[in-house]
PDB file of C-alpha atoms in Angstrom:
ATOM      1  CA  MET A   6      18.200 -33.985   7.040  1.00 52.00           C
ATOM      2  CA  ASN A   7      20.396 -35.734   9.528  1.00 49.00           C
ATOM      3  CA  ARG A   8      20.010 -35.363  13.253  1.00 46.00           C
ATOM      4  CA  ARG A   9      23.044 -33.076  13.620  1.00 48.00           C
ATOM      5  CA  ASN A  10      21.776 -30.611  10.947  1.00 44.00           C
ATOM      6  CA  PHE A  11      18.283 -30.662  12.444  1.00 38.00           C
ATOM      7  CA  PHE A  12      19.554 -29.647  15.872  1.00 39.00           C
ATOM      8  CA  GLY A  13      21.763 -26.953  14.335  1.00 43.00           C
ATOM      9  CA  VAL A  14      18.822 -25.436  12.466  1.00 39.00           C
ATOM     10  CA  ALA A  15      16.556 -25.768  15.515  1.00 39.00           C
ATOM     11  CA  ALA A  16      19.125 -23.998  17.693  1.00 39.00           C
ATOM     12  CA  ALA A  17      19.529 -21.181  15.190  1.00 39.00           C
ATOM     13  CA  VAL A  18      15.758 -20.655  15.035  1.00 38.00           C
ATOM     14  CA  ALA A  19      15.434 -20.750  18.825  1.00 41.00           C
ATOM     15  CA  LEU A  20      18.206 -18.221  19.268  1.00 40.00           C
ATOM     16  CA  SER A  21      16.724 -15.850  16.720  1.00 39.00           C
ATOM     17  CA  VAL A  22      13.221 -15.737  18.209  1.00 41.00           C
ATOM     18  CA  PRO A  23      14.094 -13.284  21.025  1.00 43.00           C
ATOM     19  CA  ALA A  24      15.520 -10.890  18.447  1.00 43.00           C
ATOM     20  CA  PHE A  25      12.097 -10.597  16.859  1.00 40.00           C
ATOM     21  CA  ALA A  26      10.011 -10.681  20.036  1.00 42.00           C
ATOM     22  CA  GLY A  27       7.866  -7.603  20.448  1.00 43.00           C
ATOM     23  CA  ARG A  28       8.221  -6.476  16.851  1.00 45.00           C
ATOM     24  CA  THR A  29       5.089  -5.984  14.860  1.00 44.00           C
ATOM     25  CA  THR A  30       4.702  -5.653  11.151  1.00 45.00           C
ATOM     26  CA  THR A  31       1.269  -4.057  11.313  1.00 50.00           C
ATOM     27  CA  THR A  32       0.920  -1.158   8.928  1.00 67.00           C
ATOM     28  CA  VAL A  33      -1.418   1.611   9.984  1.00 80.00           C
ATOM     29  CA  THR A  34      -3.919   2.715   7.388  1.00 89.00           C
ATOM     30  CA  LEU A  35      -4.709   6.415   7.411  1.00 92.00           C
ATOM     31  CA  THR A  36      -8.174   7.816   6.858  1.00 94.00           C
ATOM     32  CA  ALA A  37      -8.855  10.005   3.835  1.00 95.00           C
ATOM     33  CA  ALA A  38      -8.779  13.041   6.136  1.00 95.00           C
ATOM     34  CA  GLN A  39      -5.388  12.054   7.547  1.00 96.00           C
ATOM     35  CA  LYS A  40      -4.022  11.556   4.035  1.00 96.00           C
ATOM     36  CA  ALA A  41      -5.363  14.982   3.068  1.00 95.00           C
ATOM     37  CA  THR A  42      -3.596  16.421   6.112  1.00 96.00           C
ATOM     38  CA  LEU A  43      -0.291  14.857   5.044  1.00 96.00           C
ATOM     39  CA  LEU A  44      -0.667  16.281   1.537  1.00 96.00           C
ATOM     40  CA  PHE A  45      -1.490  19.697   2.993  1.00 96.00           C
ATOM     41  CA  MET A  46       1.551  19.623   5.277  1.00 96.00           C
ATOM     42  CA  TYR A  47       3.793  18.534   2.405  1.00 96.00           C
ATOM     43  CA  GLN A  48       2.553  21.411   0.279  1.00 96.00           C
ATOM     44  CA  GLU A  49       2.704  23.877   3.188  1.00 96.00           C
ATOM     45  CA  GLU A  50       6.395  23.088   3.655  1.00 95.00           C
ATOM     46  CA  LYS A  51       6.794  23.726  -0.085  1.00 96.00           C
ATOM     47  CA  VAL A  52       5.081  27.112   0.312  1.00 97.00           C
ATOM     48  CA  ALA A  53       7.653  28.083   2.929  1.00 97.00           C
ATOM     49  CA  ARG A  54      10.566  26.865   0.822  1.00 97.00           C
ATOM     50  CA  ASP A  55       9.301  28.516  -2.350  1.00 97.00           C
ATOM     51  CA  VAL A  56       8.551  31.846  -0.664  1.00 98.00           C
ATOM     52  CA  TYR A  57      12.042  31.863   0.853  1.00 97.00           C
ATOM     53  CA  ILE A  58      13.611  31.026  -2.506  1.00 97.00           C
ATOM     54  CA  THR A  59      11.675  33.847  -4.192  1.00 97.00           C
ATOM     55  CA  LEU A  60      12.369  36.424  -1.489  1.00 97.00           C
ATOM     56  CA  GLY A  61      15.983  35.279  -1.224  1.00 96.00           C
ATOM     57  CA  LYS A  62      16.449  36.190  -4.896  1.00 96.00           C
ATOM     58  CA  LYS A  63      14.896  39.604  -4.279  1.00 97.00           C
ATOM     59  CA  TYR A  64      16.960  40.244  -1.125  1.00 96.00           C
ATOM     60  CA  PRO A  65      20.255  38.381  -1.622  1.00 95.00           C
ATOM     61  CA  SER A  66      21.903  40.154   1.316  1.00 92.00           C
ATOM     62  CA  ALA A  67      19.308  38.674   3.714  1.00 93.00           C
ATOM     63  CA  SER A  68      20.881  35.310   4.500  1.00 93.00           C
ATOM     64  CA  THR A  69      17.898  34.267   6.622  1.00 95.00           C
ATOM     65  CA  PHE A  70      15.935  33.350   3.489  1.00 95.00           C
ATOM     66  CA  THR A  71      18.766  31.327   1.980  1.00 92.00           C
ATOM     67  CA  ASN A  72      19.605  29.503   5.194  1.00 92.00           C
ATOM     68  CA  ILE A  73      16.039  28.562   6.033  1.00 95.00           C
ATOM     69  CA  GLN A  74      15.010  27.511   2.513  1.00 92.00           C
ATOM     70  CA  LEU A  75      17.500  24.648   2.785  1.00 91.00           C
ATOM     71  CA  SER A  76      15.907  23.540   6.032  1.00 93.00           C
ATOM     72  CA  GLU A  77      12.453  23.755   4.459  1.00 93.00           C
ATOM     73  CA  GLN A  78      13.627  21.365   1.749  1.00 93.00           C
ATOM     74  CA  THR A  79      14.533  18.910   4.487  1.00 94.00           C
ATOM     75  CA  HIS A  80      11.064  19.397   5.997  1.00 95.00           C
ATOM     76  CA  MET A  81       9.501  18.710   2.603  1.00 95.00           C
ATOM     77  CA  ASP A  82      11.565  15.553   2.192  1.00 95.00           C
ATOM     78  CA  SER A  83      10.461  14.297   5.616  1.00 96.00           C
ATOM     79  CA  VAL A  84       6.767  14.778   4.883  1.00 96.00           C
ATOM     80  CA  GLU A  85       7.186  13.388   1.364  1.00 96.00           C
ATOM     81  CA  LYS A  86       8.504  10.144   2.879  1.00 96.00           C
ATOM     82  CA  LEU A  87       5.397   9.949   5.067  1.00 96.00           C
ATOM     83  CA  CYS A  88       3.182  10.557   2.038  1.00 95.00           C
ATOM     84  CA  ILE A  89       4.873   7.728   0.184  1.00 95.00           C
ATOM     85  CA  LYS A  90       4.732   5.395   3.195  1.00 95.00           C
ATOM     86  CA  TYR A  91       1.016   5.986   3.726  1.00 95.00           C
ATOM     87  CA  GLY A  92      -0.018   5.974   0.068  1.00 94.00           C
ATOM     88  CA  VAL A  93      -0.830   9.673  -0.299  1.00 95.00           C
ATOM     89  CA  ASN A  94      -1.038  10.613  -3.971  1.00 94.00           C
ATOM     90  CA  ILE A  95       1.637  13.253  -4.563  1.00 94.00           C
ATOM     91  CA  SER A  96       2.046  12.551  -8.266  1.00 91.00           C
ATOM     92  CA  GLY A  97       0.809  16.027  -9.164  1.00 92.00           C
ATOM     93  CA  VAL A  98       3.440  17.751  -7.045  1.00 92.00           C
ATOM     94  CA  ASN A  99       6.481  18.998  -8.916  1.00 93.00           C
ATOM     95  CA  GLU A 100       9.070  20.183  -6.416  1.00 92.00           C
ATOM     96  CA  THR A 101      11.151  21.828  -9.124  1.00 93.00           C
ATOM     97  CA  GLU A 102       8.385  24.267 -10.062  1.00 96.00           C
ATOM     98  CA  ILE A 103       8.794  27.177  -7.672  1.00 97.00           C
ATOM     99  CA  GLY A 104       5.471  28.773  -6.751  1.00 96.00           C
ATOM    100  CA  VAL A 105       3.231  26.061  -8.220  1.00 96.00           C
ATOM    101  CA  PHE A 106       0.937  24.071  -5.907  1.00 95.00           C
ATOM    102  CA  VAL A 107      -1.703  21.382  -6.314  1.00 94.00           C
ATOM    103  CA  LEU A 108      -3.873  22.763  -3.512  1.00 94.00           C
ATOM    104  CA  PRO A 109      -5.603  26.025  -4.523  1.00 96.00           C
ATOM    105  CA  GLU A 110      -5.606  27.287  -0.922  1.00 96.00           C
ATOM    106  CA  LEU A 111      -1.831  27.035  -0.774  1.00 96.00           C
ATOM    107  CA  GLN A 112      -1.398  28.516  -4.249  1.00 97.00           C
ATOM    108  CA  SER A 113      -3.330  31.547  -3.047  1.00 97.00           C
ATOM    109  CA  LEU A 114      -1.291  31.703   0.170  1.00 97.00           C
ATOM    110  CA  TYR A 115       1.971  31.609  -1.766  1.00 98.00           C
ATOM    111  CA  ASP A 116       0.829  34.348  -4.151  1.00 98.00           C
ATOM    112  CA  THR A 117      -0.301  36.587  -1.275  1.00 98.00           C
ATOM    113  CA  LEU A 118       2.857  36.089   0.774  1.00 98.00           C
ATOM    114  CA  VAL A 119       5.196  36.758  -2.147  1.00 98.00           C
ATOM    115  CA  LYS A 120       3.284  39.903  -3.089  1.00 98.00           C
ATOM    116  CA  GLN A 121       3.572  41.156   0.485  1.00 98.00           C
ATOM    117  CA  GLY A 122       7.215  40.131   0.799  1.00 98.00           C
ATOM    118  CA  LEU A 123       8.292  41.906  -2.380  1.00 98.00           C
ATOM    119  CA  VAL A 124       7.220  45.295  -0.944  1.00 98.00           C
ATOM    120  CA  SER A 125      10.390  45.625   1.171  1.00 97.00           C
ATOM    121  CA  LEU A 126      12.944  43.593   3.054  1.00 97.00           C
ATOM    122  CA  LEU A 127      11.128  44.308   6.320  1.00 97.00           C
ATOM    123  CA  GLU A 128       7.859  43.025   4.836  1.00 98.00           C
ATOM    124  CA  GLY A 129       9.690  39.985   3.491  1.00 97.00           C
ATOM    125  CA  LEU A 130      11.030  39.159   6.929  1.00 97.00           C
ATOM    126  CA  LYS A 131       7.572  39.665   8.417  1.00 98.00           C
ATOM    127  CA  VAL A 132       6.299  37.150   5.861  1.00 98.00           C
ATOM    128  CA  GLY A 133       8.870  34.710   7.248  1.00 97.00           C
ATOM    129  CA  VAL A 134       7.497  35.300  10.753  1.00 98.00           C
ATOM    130  CA  ALA A 135       3.926  34.738   9.530  1.00 97.00           C
ATOM    131  CA  ILE A 136       4.849  31.531   7.694  1.00 97.00           C
ATOM    132  CA  GLU A 137       6.581  30.024  10.710  1.00 97.00           C
ATOM    133  CA  GLU A 138       3.759  30.990  13.093  1.00 98.00           C
ATOM    134  CA  LYS A 139       1.248  29.369  10.729  1.00 96.00           C
ATOM    135  CA  ASP A 140       3.420  26.257  10.371  1.00 96.00           C
ATOM    136  CA  ILE A 141       3.685  25.836  14.142  1.00 97.00           C
ATOM    137  CA  LYS A 142      -0.094  26.057  14.573  1.00 97.00           C
ATOM    138  CA  ASP A 143      -0.841  23.812  11.601  1.00 96.00           C
ATOM    139  CA  ILE A 144       1.652  21.182  12.736  1.00 96.00           C
ATOM    140  CA  LEU A 145       0.063  21.031  16.188  1.00 96.00           C
ATOM    141  CA  ASP A 146      -3.375  20.633  14.604  1.00 96.00           C
ATOM    142  CA  ALA A 147      -2.110  18.021  12.115  1.00 96.00           C
ATOM    143  CA  GLU A 148      -0.639  15.793  14.843  1.00 95.00           C
ATOM    144  CA  VAL A 149      -4.016  15.016  16.381  1.00 94.00           C
ATOM    145  CA  GLY A 150      -4.918  11.370  15.833  1.00 93.00           C
ATOM    146  CA  MET A 151      -1.885  10.604  13.689  1.00 96.00           C
ATOM    147  CA  PRO A 152       0.297   7.508  14.121  1.00 96.00           C
ATOM    148  CA  LYS A 153       3.359   7.838  16.340  1.00 95.00           C
ATOM    149  CA  ASP A 154       5.842   8.044  13.439  1.00 95.00           C
ATOM    150  CA  VAL A 155       3.921  10.934  11.891  1.00 96.00           C
ATOM    151  CA  VAL A 156       3.744  12.754  15.222  1.00 96.00           C
ATOM    152  CA  THR A 157       7.497  12.281  15.674  1.00 96.00           C
ATOM    153  CA  VAL A 158       8.207  13.825  12.260  1.00 96.00           C
ATOM    154  CA  PHE A 159       5.780  16.664  12.931  1.00 97.00           C
ATOM    155  CA  GLU A 160       7.391  17.384  16.307  1.00 97.00           C
ATOM    156  CA  ASN A 161      10.762  17.676  14.554  1.00 96.00           C
ATOM    157  CA  LEU A 162       9.229  20.025  11.991  1.00 96.00           C
ATOM    158  CA  ARG A 163       7.703  22.120  14.756  1.00 96.00           C
ATOM    159  CA  ALA A 164      11.064  22.402  16.514  1.00 96.00           C
ATOM    160  CA  GLY A 165      12.558  23.579  13.224  1.00 96.00           C
ATOM    161  CA  SER A 166       9.775  26.106  12.738  1.00 96.00           C
ATOM    162  CA  ILE A 167      10.320  27.481  16.232  1.00 97.00           C
ATOM    163  CA  SER A 168      13.987  27.946  15.374  1.00 96.00           C
ATOM    164  CA  HIS A 169      13.086  29.597  12.059  1.00 97.00           C
ATOM    165  CA  LEU A 170      10.627  31.904  13.806  1.00 97.00           C
ATOM    166  CA  ASP A 171      13.367  32.974  16.178  1.00 97.00           C
ATOM    167  CA  ALA A 172      15.718  33.682  13.258  1.00 96.00           C
ATOM    168  CA  PHE A 173      13.129  35.794  11.437  1.00 97.00           C
ATOM    169  CA  ASN A 174      12.226  37.696  14.597  1.00 97.00           C
ATOM    170  CA  LYS A 175      15.916  38.483  15.176  1.00 97.00           C
ATOM    171  CA  ALA A 176      16.287  39.631  11.556  1.00 96.00           C
ATOM    172  CA  VAL A 177      13.250  41.921  11.910  1.00 97.00           C
ATOM    173  CA  ALA A 178      14.636  43.364  15.137  1.00 97.00           C
ATOM    174  CA  ALA A 179      18.018  43.982  13.504  1.00 95.00           C
ATOM    175  CA  LEU A 180      16.543  46.257  10.801  1.00 92.00           C
TER     176      LEU A 180
END
């Protein structure tokens, strides 16, 4: 390498160093409990989406179910990305199967909520209220000890759940 090329390369390297200053490439490793929490949250968002899909078919005039199920899909996608990033095994989850869950606790929750929601439109809307209240509490609990990126996603989910809760409460009041 001649002297001119050497100085050109050296200058390019020197100028690029500040662009990378302060960046870290450290990847956080989650504990087994944290990974279980991510899987739970992923499946809990699926419970909400699937209940709203099911009740939306039963009560097609109630747009609250249809509108919010789309948002719940976005919530699922956000948590799915975290699961993938942190190596959470989600291979058993099939998003296309409505009402099917890998966690027995959430399978039971789905079954109970749908049964209650199919009684009447009012009961269905009350199920929406219950789901969003549970999501808000569970998200707050799930944030504890999580890395910053997970907390940021969870805070966005919680804001969405607060909005959904408001929509369901308004729909209940309108009946």
